[in-house]
mmCIF file of C-alpha atoms and ligand atoms in Angstrom:
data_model
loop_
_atom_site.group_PDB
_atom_site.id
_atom_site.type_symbol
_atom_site.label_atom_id
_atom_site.label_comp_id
_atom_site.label_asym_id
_atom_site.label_seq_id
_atom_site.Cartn_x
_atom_site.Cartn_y
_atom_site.Cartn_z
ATOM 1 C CA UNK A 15 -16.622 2.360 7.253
ATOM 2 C CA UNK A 16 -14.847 -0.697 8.513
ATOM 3 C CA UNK A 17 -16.105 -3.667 9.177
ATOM 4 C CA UNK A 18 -15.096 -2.910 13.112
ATOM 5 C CA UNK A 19 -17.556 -0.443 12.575
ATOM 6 C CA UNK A 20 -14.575 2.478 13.163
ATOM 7 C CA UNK A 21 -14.137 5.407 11.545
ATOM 8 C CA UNK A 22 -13.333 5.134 8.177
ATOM 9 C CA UNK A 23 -9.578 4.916 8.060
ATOM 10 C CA UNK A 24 -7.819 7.103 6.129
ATOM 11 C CA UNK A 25 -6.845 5.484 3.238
ATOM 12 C CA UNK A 26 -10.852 4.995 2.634
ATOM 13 C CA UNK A 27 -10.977 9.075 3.020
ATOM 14 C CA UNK A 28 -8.179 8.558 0.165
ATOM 15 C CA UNK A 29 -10.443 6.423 -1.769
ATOM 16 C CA UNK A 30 -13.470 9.240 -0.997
ATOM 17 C CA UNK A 31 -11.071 11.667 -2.273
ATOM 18 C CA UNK A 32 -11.922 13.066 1.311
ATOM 19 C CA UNK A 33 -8.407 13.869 1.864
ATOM 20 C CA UNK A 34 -5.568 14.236 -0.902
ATOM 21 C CA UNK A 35 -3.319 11.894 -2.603
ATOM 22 C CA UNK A 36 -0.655 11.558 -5.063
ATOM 23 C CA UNK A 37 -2.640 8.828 -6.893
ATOM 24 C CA UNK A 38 -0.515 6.850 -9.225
ATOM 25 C CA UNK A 39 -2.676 3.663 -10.285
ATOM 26 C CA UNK A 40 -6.445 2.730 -9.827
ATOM 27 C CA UNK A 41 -8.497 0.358 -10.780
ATOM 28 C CA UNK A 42 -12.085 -0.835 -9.852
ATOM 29 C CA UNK A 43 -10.489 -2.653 -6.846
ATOM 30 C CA UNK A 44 -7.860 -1.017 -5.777
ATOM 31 C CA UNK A 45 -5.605 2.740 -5.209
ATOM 32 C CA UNK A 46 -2.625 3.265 -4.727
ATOM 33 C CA UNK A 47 -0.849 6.988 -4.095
ATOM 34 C CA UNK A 48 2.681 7.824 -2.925
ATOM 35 C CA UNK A 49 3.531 7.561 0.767
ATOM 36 C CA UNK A 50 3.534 11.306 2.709
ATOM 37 C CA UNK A 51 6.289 10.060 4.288
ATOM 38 C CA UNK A 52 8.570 8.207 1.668
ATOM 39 C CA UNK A 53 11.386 5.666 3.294
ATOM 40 C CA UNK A 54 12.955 5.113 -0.289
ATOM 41 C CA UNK A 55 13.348 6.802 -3.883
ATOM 42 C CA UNK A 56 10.531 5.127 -4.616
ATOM 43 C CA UNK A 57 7.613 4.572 -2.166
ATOM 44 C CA UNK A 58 4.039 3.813 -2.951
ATOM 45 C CA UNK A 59 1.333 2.219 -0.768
ATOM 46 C CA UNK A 60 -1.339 0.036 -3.065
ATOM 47 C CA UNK A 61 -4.615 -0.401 -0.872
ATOM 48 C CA UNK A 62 -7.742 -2.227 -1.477
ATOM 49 C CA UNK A 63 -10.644 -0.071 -2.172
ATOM 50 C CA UNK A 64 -13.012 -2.365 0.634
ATOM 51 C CA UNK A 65 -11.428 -1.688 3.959
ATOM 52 C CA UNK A 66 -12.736 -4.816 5.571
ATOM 53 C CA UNK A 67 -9.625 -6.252 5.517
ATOM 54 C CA UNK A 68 -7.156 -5.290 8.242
ATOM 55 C CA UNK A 69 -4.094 -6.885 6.734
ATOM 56 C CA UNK A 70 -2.836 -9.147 4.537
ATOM 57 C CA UNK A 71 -3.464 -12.277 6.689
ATOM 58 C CA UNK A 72 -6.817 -11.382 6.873
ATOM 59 C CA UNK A 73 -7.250 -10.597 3.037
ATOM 60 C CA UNK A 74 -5.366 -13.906 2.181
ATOM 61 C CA UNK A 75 -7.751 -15.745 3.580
ATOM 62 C CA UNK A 76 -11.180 -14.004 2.927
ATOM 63 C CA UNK A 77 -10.413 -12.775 -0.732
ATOM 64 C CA UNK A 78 -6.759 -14.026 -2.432
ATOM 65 C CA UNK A 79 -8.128 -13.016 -5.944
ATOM 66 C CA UNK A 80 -8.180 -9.493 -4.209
ATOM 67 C CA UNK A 81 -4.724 -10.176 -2.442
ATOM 68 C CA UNK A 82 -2.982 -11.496 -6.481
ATOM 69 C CA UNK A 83 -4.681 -8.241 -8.095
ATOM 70 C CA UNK A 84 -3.290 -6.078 -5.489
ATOM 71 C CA UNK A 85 0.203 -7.782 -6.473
ATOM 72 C CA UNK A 86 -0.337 -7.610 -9.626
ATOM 73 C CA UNK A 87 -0.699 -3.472 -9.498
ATOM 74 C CA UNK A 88 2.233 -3.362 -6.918
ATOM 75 C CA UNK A 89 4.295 -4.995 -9.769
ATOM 76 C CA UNK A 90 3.299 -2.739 -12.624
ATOM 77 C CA UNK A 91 3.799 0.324 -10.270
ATOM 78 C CA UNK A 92 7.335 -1.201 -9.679
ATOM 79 C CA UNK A 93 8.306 -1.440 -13.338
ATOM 80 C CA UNK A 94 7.294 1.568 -14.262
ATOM 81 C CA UNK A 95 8.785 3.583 -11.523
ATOM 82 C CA UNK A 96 11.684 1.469 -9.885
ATOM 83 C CA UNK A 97 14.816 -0.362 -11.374
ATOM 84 C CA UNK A 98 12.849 -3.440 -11.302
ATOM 85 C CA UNK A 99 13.932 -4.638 -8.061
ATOM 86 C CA UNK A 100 12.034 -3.778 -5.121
ATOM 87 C CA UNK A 101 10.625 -4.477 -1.953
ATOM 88 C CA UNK A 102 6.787 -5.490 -1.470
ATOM 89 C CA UNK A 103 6.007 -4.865 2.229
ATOM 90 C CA UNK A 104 2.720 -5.232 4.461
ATOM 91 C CA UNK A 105 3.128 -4.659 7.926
ATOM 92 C CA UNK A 106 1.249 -6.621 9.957
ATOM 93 C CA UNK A 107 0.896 -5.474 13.878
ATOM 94 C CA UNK A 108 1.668 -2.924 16.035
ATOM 95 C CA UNK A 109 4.593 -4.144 16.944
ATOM 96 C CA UNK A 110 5.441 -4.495 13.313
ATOM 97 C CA UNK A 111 5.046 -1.057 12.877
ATOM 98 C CA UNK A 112 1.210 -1.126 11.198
ATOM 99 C CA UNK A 113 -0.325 1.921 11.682
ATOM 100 C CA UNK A 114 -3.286 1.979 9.168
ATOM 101 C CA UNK A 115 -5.445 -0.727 9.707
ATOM 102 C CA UNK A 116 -6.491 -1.092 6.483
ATOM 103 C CA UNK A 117 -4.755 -4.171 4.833
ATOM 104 C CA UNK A 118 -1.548 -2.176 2.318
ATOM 105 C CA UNK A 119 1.891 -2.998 0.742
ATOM 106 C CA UNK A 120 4.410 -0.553 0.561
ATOM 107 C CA UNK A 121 6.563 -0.611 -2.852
ATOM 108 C CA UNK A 122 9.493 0.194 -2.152
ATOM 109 C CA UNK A 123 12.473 0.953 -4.582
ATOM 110 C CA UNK A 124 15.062 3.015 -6.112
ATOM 111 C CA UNK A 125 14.659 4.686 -9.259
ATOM 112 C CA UNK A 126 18.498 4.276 -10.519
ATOM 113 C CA UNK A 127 20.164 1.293 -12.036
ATOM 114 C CA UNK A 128 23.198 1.478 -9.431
ATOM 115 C CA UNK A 129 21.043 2.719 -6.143
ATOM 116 C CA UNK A 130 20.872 0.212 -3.256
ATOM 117 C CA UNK A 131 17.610 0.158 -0.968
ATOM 118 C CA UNK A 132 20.405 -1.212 1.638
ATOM 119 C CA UNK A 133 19.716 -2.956 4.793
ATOM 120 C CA UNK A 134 18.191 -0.143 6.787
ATOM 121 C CA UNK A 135 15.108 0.554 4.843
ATOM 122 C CA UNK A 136 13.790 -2.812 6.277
ATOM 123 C CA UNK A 137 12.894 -0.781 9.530
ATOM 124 C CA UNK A 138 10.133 0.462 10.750
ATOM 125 C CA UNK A 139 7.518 2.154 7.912
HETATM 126 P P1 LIG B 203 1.832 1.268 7.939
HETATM 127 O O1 LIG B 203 2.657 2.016 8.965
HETATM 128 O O2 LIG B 203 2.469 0.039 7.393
HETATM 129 O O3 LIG B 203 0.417 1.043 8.447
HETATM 130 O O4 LIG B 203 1.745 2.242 6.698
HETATM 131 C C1 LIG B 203 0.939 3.378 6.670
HETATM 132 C C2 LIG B 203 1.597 4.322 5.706
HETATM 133 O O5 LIG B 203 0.649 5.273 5.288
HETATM 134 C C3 LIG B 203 2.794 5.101 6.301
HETATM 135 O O6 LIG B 203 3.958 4.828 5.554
HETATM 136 C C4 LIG B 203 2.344 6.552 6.178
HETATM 137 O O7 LIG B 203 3.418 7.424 5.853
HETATM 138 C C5 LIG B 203 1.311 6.495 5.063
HETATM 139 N N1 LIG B 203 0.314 7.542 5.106
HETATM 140 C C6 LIG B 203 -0.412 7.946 6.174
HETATM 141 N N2 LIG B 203 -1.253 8.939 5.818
HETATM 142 C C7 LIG B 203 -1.060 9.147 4.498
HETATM 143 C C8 LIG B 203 -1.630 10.038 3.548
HETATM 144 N N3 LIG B 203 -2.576 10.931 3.875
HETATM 145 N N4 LIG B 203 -1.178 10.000 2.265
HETATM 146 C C9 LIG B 203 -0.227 9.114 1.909
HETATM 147 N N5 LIG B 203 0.355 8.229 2.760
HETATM 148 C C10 LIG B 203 -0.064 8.252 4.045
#
């Protein structure tokens, strides 16, 4: 349940193993499973396991030990399954194209030394 008192979003129903995932990575803290709908080779979204947080603004500032460990798994996820250069995105808004409002980053990367993410994949997720 959020802290809005909401229905619990889906990536908690993720968490609940409610609802299926591709889960790559877990730890006590955090999940994270491959997107549904991938915008890149490689395209994972690492959530926090307590969906109090809306976004990253909001997890900054009420828990940045939470915010460093989520880095920390986005990184491993990235050197294990991209080139090693990759983008670490957390939309933040509607208008910036958040549509779970449960705080996420999306890894995003290609799996091949010569593949570009290019310009475009910085649209909308
Ligand atoms: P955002 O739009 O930044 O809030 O990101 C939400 C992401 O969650 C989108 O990229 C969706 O494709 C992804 N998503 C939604 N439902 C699922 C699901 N059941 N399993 C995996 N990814 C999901």
């Amino acid at each position: 349940m959020s802290s809005s008192g909401a229905q619990p979003s889906i990536f908690s129903r993720i968490v609940a193993r409610e609802i299926p995932a591709t889960i790559v990575a877990e730890t006590e803290h955090i999940i994270a499973f491959l997107d549904v709908a991938p915008k890149a080779p490689v395209h994972v979204v690492v959530t926090t396991k307590d969906p109090q947080y809306q976004n990253v603004v909001e997890l900054a500032a009420g828990n940045p030990t939470l915010l460093a460990e989520l880095v920390a798994v986005a990184e491993r996820i990235a050197a294990e399954r991209t080139n090693g250069q990759f983008r670490l995105v957390f939309n933040t808004g509607v208008a910036a194209g958040q549509t779970v409002f449960h705080v996420h980053a999306h890894v995003l990367g290609s799996s091949t030394p010569t593949d570009s993410l290019g310009e475009d994949s910085l649209g909308a997720l």
